[in-house]
Amino acid sequence: MEGPAGDSLCGKWRNGCGLYRDKLKDIFSWQLLKTIAMGQVLSLLICGTAGSCQYLADAGVETPMLQSFLNYALLLLTYTLTLCTHKGDASFLKVLRTKWWKYLVMGLADVEANYTVVKAYQFTTLTSIQLLDCFVIPVLMVLSWIFLKTRYRPVHFVAVMVCLVGVGAMVGADIISGRDQGSTSDVVLGDGLVLLSSVLYAVSNLCQEHTVKNLSRVEFLGMMGLFGTLISGVQLAALEINAVKAIKWDLYICMLFAVYALCMYALYSFMPVVVKLTSATAVNLSLLTADLFSLFCGLLLFNYKFSVLYIISFVIIMMGFIMFNAIPTYSALHGAAAQEAADPRPDHASDRLLAADGDARRTETGEAFTFL
């Protein structure tokens, strides 16, 4: 298509997709490269947890709640104690008295998300878990749209689809390489547990993004350590006491538990930094490469078979991740507030008051997060 009509159509398409920033120097900025690097650090930490879990399972140790408890206990001993030194409105007692039930919901969602996805391995296959675990991304986008008022452009949805295609290529490589492992005792139950864990992870990640962007990272991790330790401790006592007693403790087992706990602790400590820089959705897209890092470790440690599809899937996922982060998302809350502040007309006075009230609630104790 040539002429003014064609130019106008192309211009509208580029503007609608947000591709007016398509210059390479704008796309591959230092901010984007830093985001990619930090996202892959998170994937490597997940790889460390997966490898230590695999070795523990090979040693006959299956205590997912004990492993989670160790992570939350480390958060409690560092961030919760640090939060206790804060004073004023950010003090531990003030936060606990005014927002305890919100962090209880957040901690419950996080603990049960970890538990249900581990339980799913007893009922369904690795392929199903890898595919259904991606459900967290669309759920998180919907929740962000509703509660955080995040507005996505068409290019963001395309980027997510590209990443999911990469996951499909990775699953195909697993099938070709004979890594479709796991149980098939109750596939419906197992798949349901994976979907439930995805929803719970989305809720936890949404709460994390809201907290670290509006309050503080220390508050989030401190309260997560407190309530995560309490919830996982109760669940550990109820479900895994006999399994813990059956462990034959030695230096090797202790080292595996230590590696897992330290990797999880580093993951929980570092993830809020990346979420604050980008978004919870972007972080989850970057974590799609974690299975590939686990595979590369498995090539050395567990004699996995290699397929060129793994490299292709890694490239596709990274392409989608770059597409998603190259164009910034838009917050309807902040955009509306800015527009109303610039509009001096009297008939918009009530709207300006509503916007100002929303800003005040966002900067106080997180009350804008209305569903909690």
C-alpha positions as semicolon CSV with decimal commas, in nm:
position;residue;x (nm);y (nm);z (nm)
1;M;0,000;0,000;0,000
2;E;0,144;0,334;-0,110
3;G;0,050;0,698;-0,081
4;P;-0,097;0,904;0,205
5;A;-0,356;0,638;0,296
6;G;-0,088;0,373;0,337
7;D;0,134;0,604;0,543
8;S;-0,161;0,695;0,765
9;L;-0,250;0,329;0,822
10;C;0,108;0,237;0,910
11;G;0,130;0,534;1,144
12;K;-0,186;0,431;1,325
13;W;-0,062;0,072;1,357
14;R;0,273;0,180;1,498
15;N;0,107;0,419;1,741
16;G;-0,145;0,158;1,857
17;C;0,123;-0,101;1,922
18;G;0,354;0,145;2,086
19;L;0,624;0,085;1,829
20;Y;0,711;0,450;1,789
21;R;1,010;0,367;2,013
22;D;1,147;0,114;1,768
23;K;1,494;0,264;1,741
24;L;1,752;0,014;1,855
25;K;1,922;0,260;2,087
26;D;1,588;0,318;2,260
27;I;1,488;-0,048;2,276
28;F;1,821;-0,190;2,391
29;S;1,873;0,066;2,663
30;W;2,084;0,015;2,972
31;Q;1,762;-0,018;3,172
32;L;1,643;-0,307;2,953
33;L;1,978;-0,484;2,960
34;K;1,989;-0,453;3,337
35;T;1,636;-0,592;3,359
36;I;1,729;-0,890;3,141
37;A;2,039;-0,961;3,348
38;M;1,855;-0,944;3,680
39;G;1,574;-1,161;3,547
40;Q;1,822;-1,430;3,449
41;V;1,981;-1,413;3,795
42;L;1,638;-1,499;3,935
43;S;1,613;-1,789;3,690
44;L;1,953;-1,919;3,801
45;L;1,841;-1,908;4,165
46;I;1,531;-2,108;4,076
47;C;1,761;-2,349;3,896
48;G;1,956;-2,387;4,220
49;T;1,640;-2,472;4,413
50;A;1,531;-2,720;4,145
51;G;1,869;-2,894;4,143
52;S;1,883;-2,928;4,522
53;C;1,523;-3,056;4,523
54;Q;1,616;-3,317;4,265
55;Y;1,908;-3,439;4,472
56;L;1,691;-3,448;4,786
57;A;1,427;-3,650;4,601
58;D;1,696;-3,891;4,478
59;A;1,803;-3,932;4,842
60;G;1,445;-4,020;4,938
61;V;1,371;-3,686;5,108
62;E;1,035;-3,532;5,015
63;T;0,960;-3,255;5,265
64;P;0,848;-2,949;5,066
65;M;0,698;-2,777;5,370
66;L;1,018;-2,816;5,572
67;Q;1,214;-2,661;5,286
68;S;0,971;-2,368;5,266
69;F;0,983;-2,328;5,644
70;L;1,362;-2,287;5,635
71;N;1,331;-2,007;5,378
72;Y;1,064;-1,819;5,572
73;A;1,263;-1,864;5,894
74;L;1,564;-1,695;5,730
75;L;1,340;-1,407;5,619
76;L;1,209;-1,384;5,975
77;L;1,558;-1,372;6,127
78;T;1,674;-1,094;5,895
79;Y;1,395;-0,877;5,754
80;T;1,142;-0,916;6,036
81;L;1,407;-0,827;6,295
82;T;1,514;-0,534;6,075
83;L;1,151;-0,419;6,058
84;C;1,140;-0,426;6,437
85;T;1,402;-0,149;6,443
86;H;1,182;0,088;6,239
87;K;0,989;0,358;6,416
88;G;0,679;0,565;6,350
89;D;0,420;0,454;6,097
90;A;0,669;0,203;5,951
91;S;0,729;0,033;6,287
92;F;0,667;-0,339;6,323
93;L;0,388;-0,303;6,580
94;K;0,211;-0,033;6,376
95;V;0,225;-0,241;6,058
96;L;0,116;-0,556;6,242
97;R;-0,173;-0,379;6,415
98;T;-0,313;-0,208;6,105
99;K;-0,237;-0,454;5,821
100;W;-0,191;-0,795;5,981
101;W;-0,481;-0,954;5,794
102;K;-0,354;-0,833;5,456
103;Y;-0,013;-0,988;5,512
104;L;-0,181;-1,301;5,648
105;V;-0,366;-1,341;5,317
106;M;-0,044;-1,267;5,127
107;G;0,157;-1,520;5,329
108;L;-0,114;-1,785;5,299
109;A;-0,127;-1,744;4,921
110;D;0,251;-1,770;4,891
111;V;0,289;-2,075;5,118
112;E;0,004;-2,267;4,959
113;A;0,121;-2,180;4,606
114;N;0,457;-2,342;4,681
115;Y;0,292;-2,643;4,843
116;T;0,027;-2,715;4,578
117;V;0,269;-2,707;4,284
118;V;0,500;-2,954;4,460
119;K;0,203;-3,182;4,539
120;A;0,103;-3,173;4,172
121;Y;0,414;-3,374;4,081
122;Q;0,257;-3,673;4,261
123;F;-0,044;-3,677;4,027
124;T;0,050;-3,538;3,685
125;T;0,340;-3,513;3,441
126;L;0,621;-3,261;3,409
127;T;0,485;-3,155;3,069
128;S;0,146;-3,065;3,214
129;I;0,306;-2,872;3,499
130;Q;0,532;-2,674;3,263
131;L;0,241;-2,581;3,037
132;L;-0,022;-2,506;3,302
133;D;0,223;-2,318;3,525
134;C;0,227;-2,044;3,258
135;F;-0,135;-1,972;3,354
136;V;0,008;-1,740;3,621
137;I;0,094;-1,482;3,353
138;P;-0,256;-1,415;3,209
139;V;-0,406;-1,429;3,561
140;L;-0,150;-1,177;3,682
141;M;-0,217;-0,948;3,385
142;V;-0,592;-0,955;3,456
143;L;-0,540;-0,886;3,827
144;S;-0,296;-0,604;3,748
145;W;-0,548;-0,454;3,504
146;I;-0,825;-0,463;3,768
147;F;-0,645;-0,370;4,091
148;L;-0,327;-0,189;3,989
149;K;-0,496;-0,024;3,687
150;T;-0,209;-0,133;3,461
151;R;-0,290;-0,078;3,096
152;Y;-0,119;-0,295;2,835
153;R;-0,064;-0,222;2,468
154;P;-0,112;-0,474;2,185
155;V;0,263;-0,535;2,170
156;H;0,256;-0,661;2,531
157;F;-0,001;-0,928;2,448
158;V;0,199;-1,026;2,141
159;A;0,512;-1,051;2,358
160;V;0,335;-1,283;2,603
161;M;0,221;-1,505;2,316
162;V;0,577;-1,519;2,185
163;C;0,703;-1,628;2,529
164;L;0,436;-1,898;2,549
165;V;0,541;-2,024;2,206
166;G;0,891;-2,054;2,347
167;V;0,756;-2,257;2,640
168;G;0,575;-2,481;2,390
169;A;0,903;-2,541;2,206
170;M;1,069;-2,628;2,538
171;V;0,795;-2,877;2,626
172;G;0,826;-3,029;2,278
173;A;1,199;-3,069;2,334
174;D;1,127;-3,243;2,667
175;I;0,897;-3,492;2,495
176;I;1,149;-3,561;2,217
177;S;1,426;-3,607;2,474
178;G;1,215;-3,841;2,687
179;R;1,187;-3,604;2,986
180;D;0,808;-3,627;3,013
181;Q;0,843;-3,749;3,370
182;G;0,606;-3,761;3,661
183;S;0,303;-3,953;3,776
184;T;-0,025;-4,006;3,592
185;S;-0,217;-4,144;3,890
186;D;-0,473;-3,860;3,885
187;V;-0,402;-3,616;3,603
188;V;-0,718;-3,410;3,659
189;L;-0,632;-3,353;4,025
190;G;-0,268;-3,277;3,942
191;D;-0,359;-3,029;3,669
192;G;-0,612;-2,866;3,901
193;L;-0,341;-2,822;4,167
194;V;-0,112;-2,656;3,911
195;L;-0,386;-2,413;3,807
196;L;-0,462;-2,339;4,171
197;S;-0,095;-2,272;4,243
198;S;-0,081;-2,037;3,942
199;V;-0,372;-1,832;4,076
200;L;-0,215;-1,821;4,423
201;Y;0,122;-1,718;4,280
202;A;-0,051;-1,442;4,083
203;V;-0,219;-1,310;4,400
204;S;0,111;-1,324;4,591
205;N;0,304;-1,151;4,313
206;L;0,037;-0,883;4,275
207;C;0,055;-0,812;4,649
208;Q;0,433;-0,801;4,625
209;E;0,430;-0,550;4,339
210;H;0,185;-0,323;4,518
211;T;0,377;-0,337;4,846
212;V;0,730;-0,279;4,715
213;K;0,620;0,003;4,484
214;N;0,404;0,186;4,739
215;L;0,551;0,089;5,076
216;S;0,887;-0,083;5,124
217;R;1,077;-0,400;5,041
218;V;1,175;-0,455;5,405
219;E;0,812;-0,436;5,518
220;F;0,704;-0,687;5,256
221;L;0,982;-0,937;5,330
222;G;0,956;-0,886;5,707
223;M;0,584;-0,959;5,718
224;M;0,621;-1,241;5,466
225;G;0,887;-1,395;5,691
226;L;0,662;-1,365;5,997
227;F;0,341;-1,505;5,851
228;G;0,519;-1,749;5,619
229;T;0,703;-1,901;5,914
230;L;0,383;-1,930;6,119
231;I;0,175;-2,082;5,839
232;S;0,441;-2,319;5,709
233;G;0,532;-2,417;6,066
234;V;0,174;-2,518;6,147
235;Q;0,142;-2,705;5,818
236;L;0,478;-2,874;5,874
237;A;0,369;-2,997;6,217
238;A;0,040;-3,126;6,076
239;L;0,163;-3,296;5,758
240;E;0,534;-3,373;5,762
241;I;0,644;-3,467;6,113
242;N;0,679;-3,837;6,024
243;A;0,862;-3,753;5,700
244;V;1,108;-3,530;5,887
245;K;1,169;-3,801;6,149
246;A;1,244;-4,050;5,872
247;I;1,525;-3,837;5,724
248;K;1,869;-3,991;5,770
249;W;2,061;-3,675;5,849
250;D;2,421;-3,650;5,735
251;L;2,650;-3,380;5,596
252;Y;2,530;-3,441;5,238
253;I;2,160;-3,399;5,327
254;C;2,234;-3,093;5,541
255;M;2,425;-2,931;5,253
256;L;2,136;-2,991;5,014
257;F;1,890;-2,831;5,257
258;A;2,131;-2,538;5,302
259;V;2,168;-2,486;4,926
260;Y;1,792;-2,492;4,878
261;A;1,724;-2,254;5,167
262;L;1,994;-2,007;5,064
263;C;1,882;-2,004;4,698
264;M;1,522;-1,945;4,803
265;Y;1,627;-1,677;5,049
266;A;1,828;-1,498;4,779
267;L;1,536;-1,534;4,536
268;Y;1,287;-1,382;4,781
269;S;1,532;-1,105;4,875
270;F;1,623;-1,008;4,518
271;M;1,288;-1,054;4,344
272;P;1,124;-0,741;4,498
273;V;1,412;-0,533;4,361
274;V;1,338;-0,654;4,006
275;V;0,961;-0,622;4,055
276;K;1,001;-0,259;4,165
277;L;1,216;-0,188;3,860
278;T;0,975;-0,354;3,615
279;S;0,656;-0,539;3,714
280;A;0,547;-0,875;3,848
281;T;0,432;-0,978;3,500
282;A;0,770;-0,899;3,346
283;V;0,947;-1,094;3,620
284;N;0,731;-1,400;3,557
285;L;0,811;-1,380;3,187
286;S;1,183;-1,379;3,267
287;L;1,137;-1,680;3,496
288;L;1,018;-1,889;3,201
289;T;1,385;-1,952;3,124
290;A;1,438;-2,116;3,466
291;D;1,344;-2,459;3,329
292;L;1,605;-2,416;3,058
293;F;1,877;-2,337;3,310
294;S;1,767;-2,644;3,505
295;L;1,797;-2,844;3,187
296;F;2,149;-2,717;3,117
297;C;2,247;-2,820;3,470
298;G;2,077;-3,153;3,412
299;L;2,290;-3,212;3,104
300;L;2,592;-3,213;3,335
301;L;2,445;-3,359;3,653
302;F;2,165;-3,594;3,547
303;N;2,269;-3,694;3,191
304;Y;1,972;-3,532;3,022
305;K;1,953;-3,557;2,643
306;F;2,013;-3,235;2,451
307;S;1,790;-3,099;2,174
308;V;1,843;-2,792;1,958
309;L;1,482;-2,700;2,041
310;Y;1,602;-2,595;2,387
311;I;1,822;-2,324;2,233
312;I;1,541;-2,217;2,002
313;S;1,296;-2,195;2,292
314;F;1,544;-1,987;2,495
315;V;1,586;-1,741;2,206
316;I;1,208;-1,717;2,153
317;I;1,139;-1,653;2,523
318;M;1,407;-1,385;2,537
319;M;1,264;-1,219;2,224
320;G;0,921;-1,205;2,387
321;F;1,069;-1,072;2,712
322;I;1,254;-0,795;2,526
323;M;0,937;-0,704;2,336
324;F;0,740;-0,681;2,660
325;N;0,995;-0,459;2,835
326;A;1,086;-0,242;2,535
327;I;0,749;-0,062;2,551
328;P;0,643;0,068;2,896
329;T;0,301;-0,014;3,037
330;Y;0,063;0,261;3,142
331;S;-0,102;0,313;3,482
332;A;-0,456;0,446;3,450
333;L;-0,446;0,569;3,811
334;H;-0,142;0,791;3,764
335;G;-0,251;0,898;3,416
336;A;-0,595;1,007;3,536
337;A;-0,448;1,196;3,830
338;A;-0,204;1,382;3,605
339;Q;-0,476;1,471;3,355
340;E;-0,711;1,604;3,620
341;A;-0,433;1,808;3,784
342;A;-0,368;1,976;3,448
343;D;-0,738;2,053;3,388
344;P;-0,845;2,370;3,578
345;R;-1,212;2,361;3,476
346;P;-1,459;2,380;3,769
347;D;-1,675;2,095;3,641
348;H;-1,385;1,859;3,705
349;A;-1,344;1,954;4,071
350;S;-1,517;1,641;4,202
351;D;-1,304;1,422;3,976
352;R;-0,987;1,592;4,104
353;L;-1,096;1,527;4,461
354;L;-1,147;1,158;4,382
355;A;-0,804;1,139;4,221
356;A;-0,641;1,316;4,516
357;D;-0,818;1,082;4,757
358;G;-0,692;0,781;4,560
359;D;-0,335;0,914;4,570
360;A;-0,357;0,970;4,946
361;R;-0,482;0,618;5,005
362;R;-0,204;0,473;4,789
363;T;0,065;0,652;4,987
364;E;-0,064;0,564;5,333
365;T;-0,114;0,198;5,426
366;G;-0,195;0,042;5,090
367;E;-0,570;0,088;5,117
368;A;-0,591;0,131;4,741
369;F;-0,545;-0,241;4,724
370;T;-0,916;-0,277;4,787
371;F;-0,959;-0,649;4,744
372;L;-0,739;-0,720;5,050
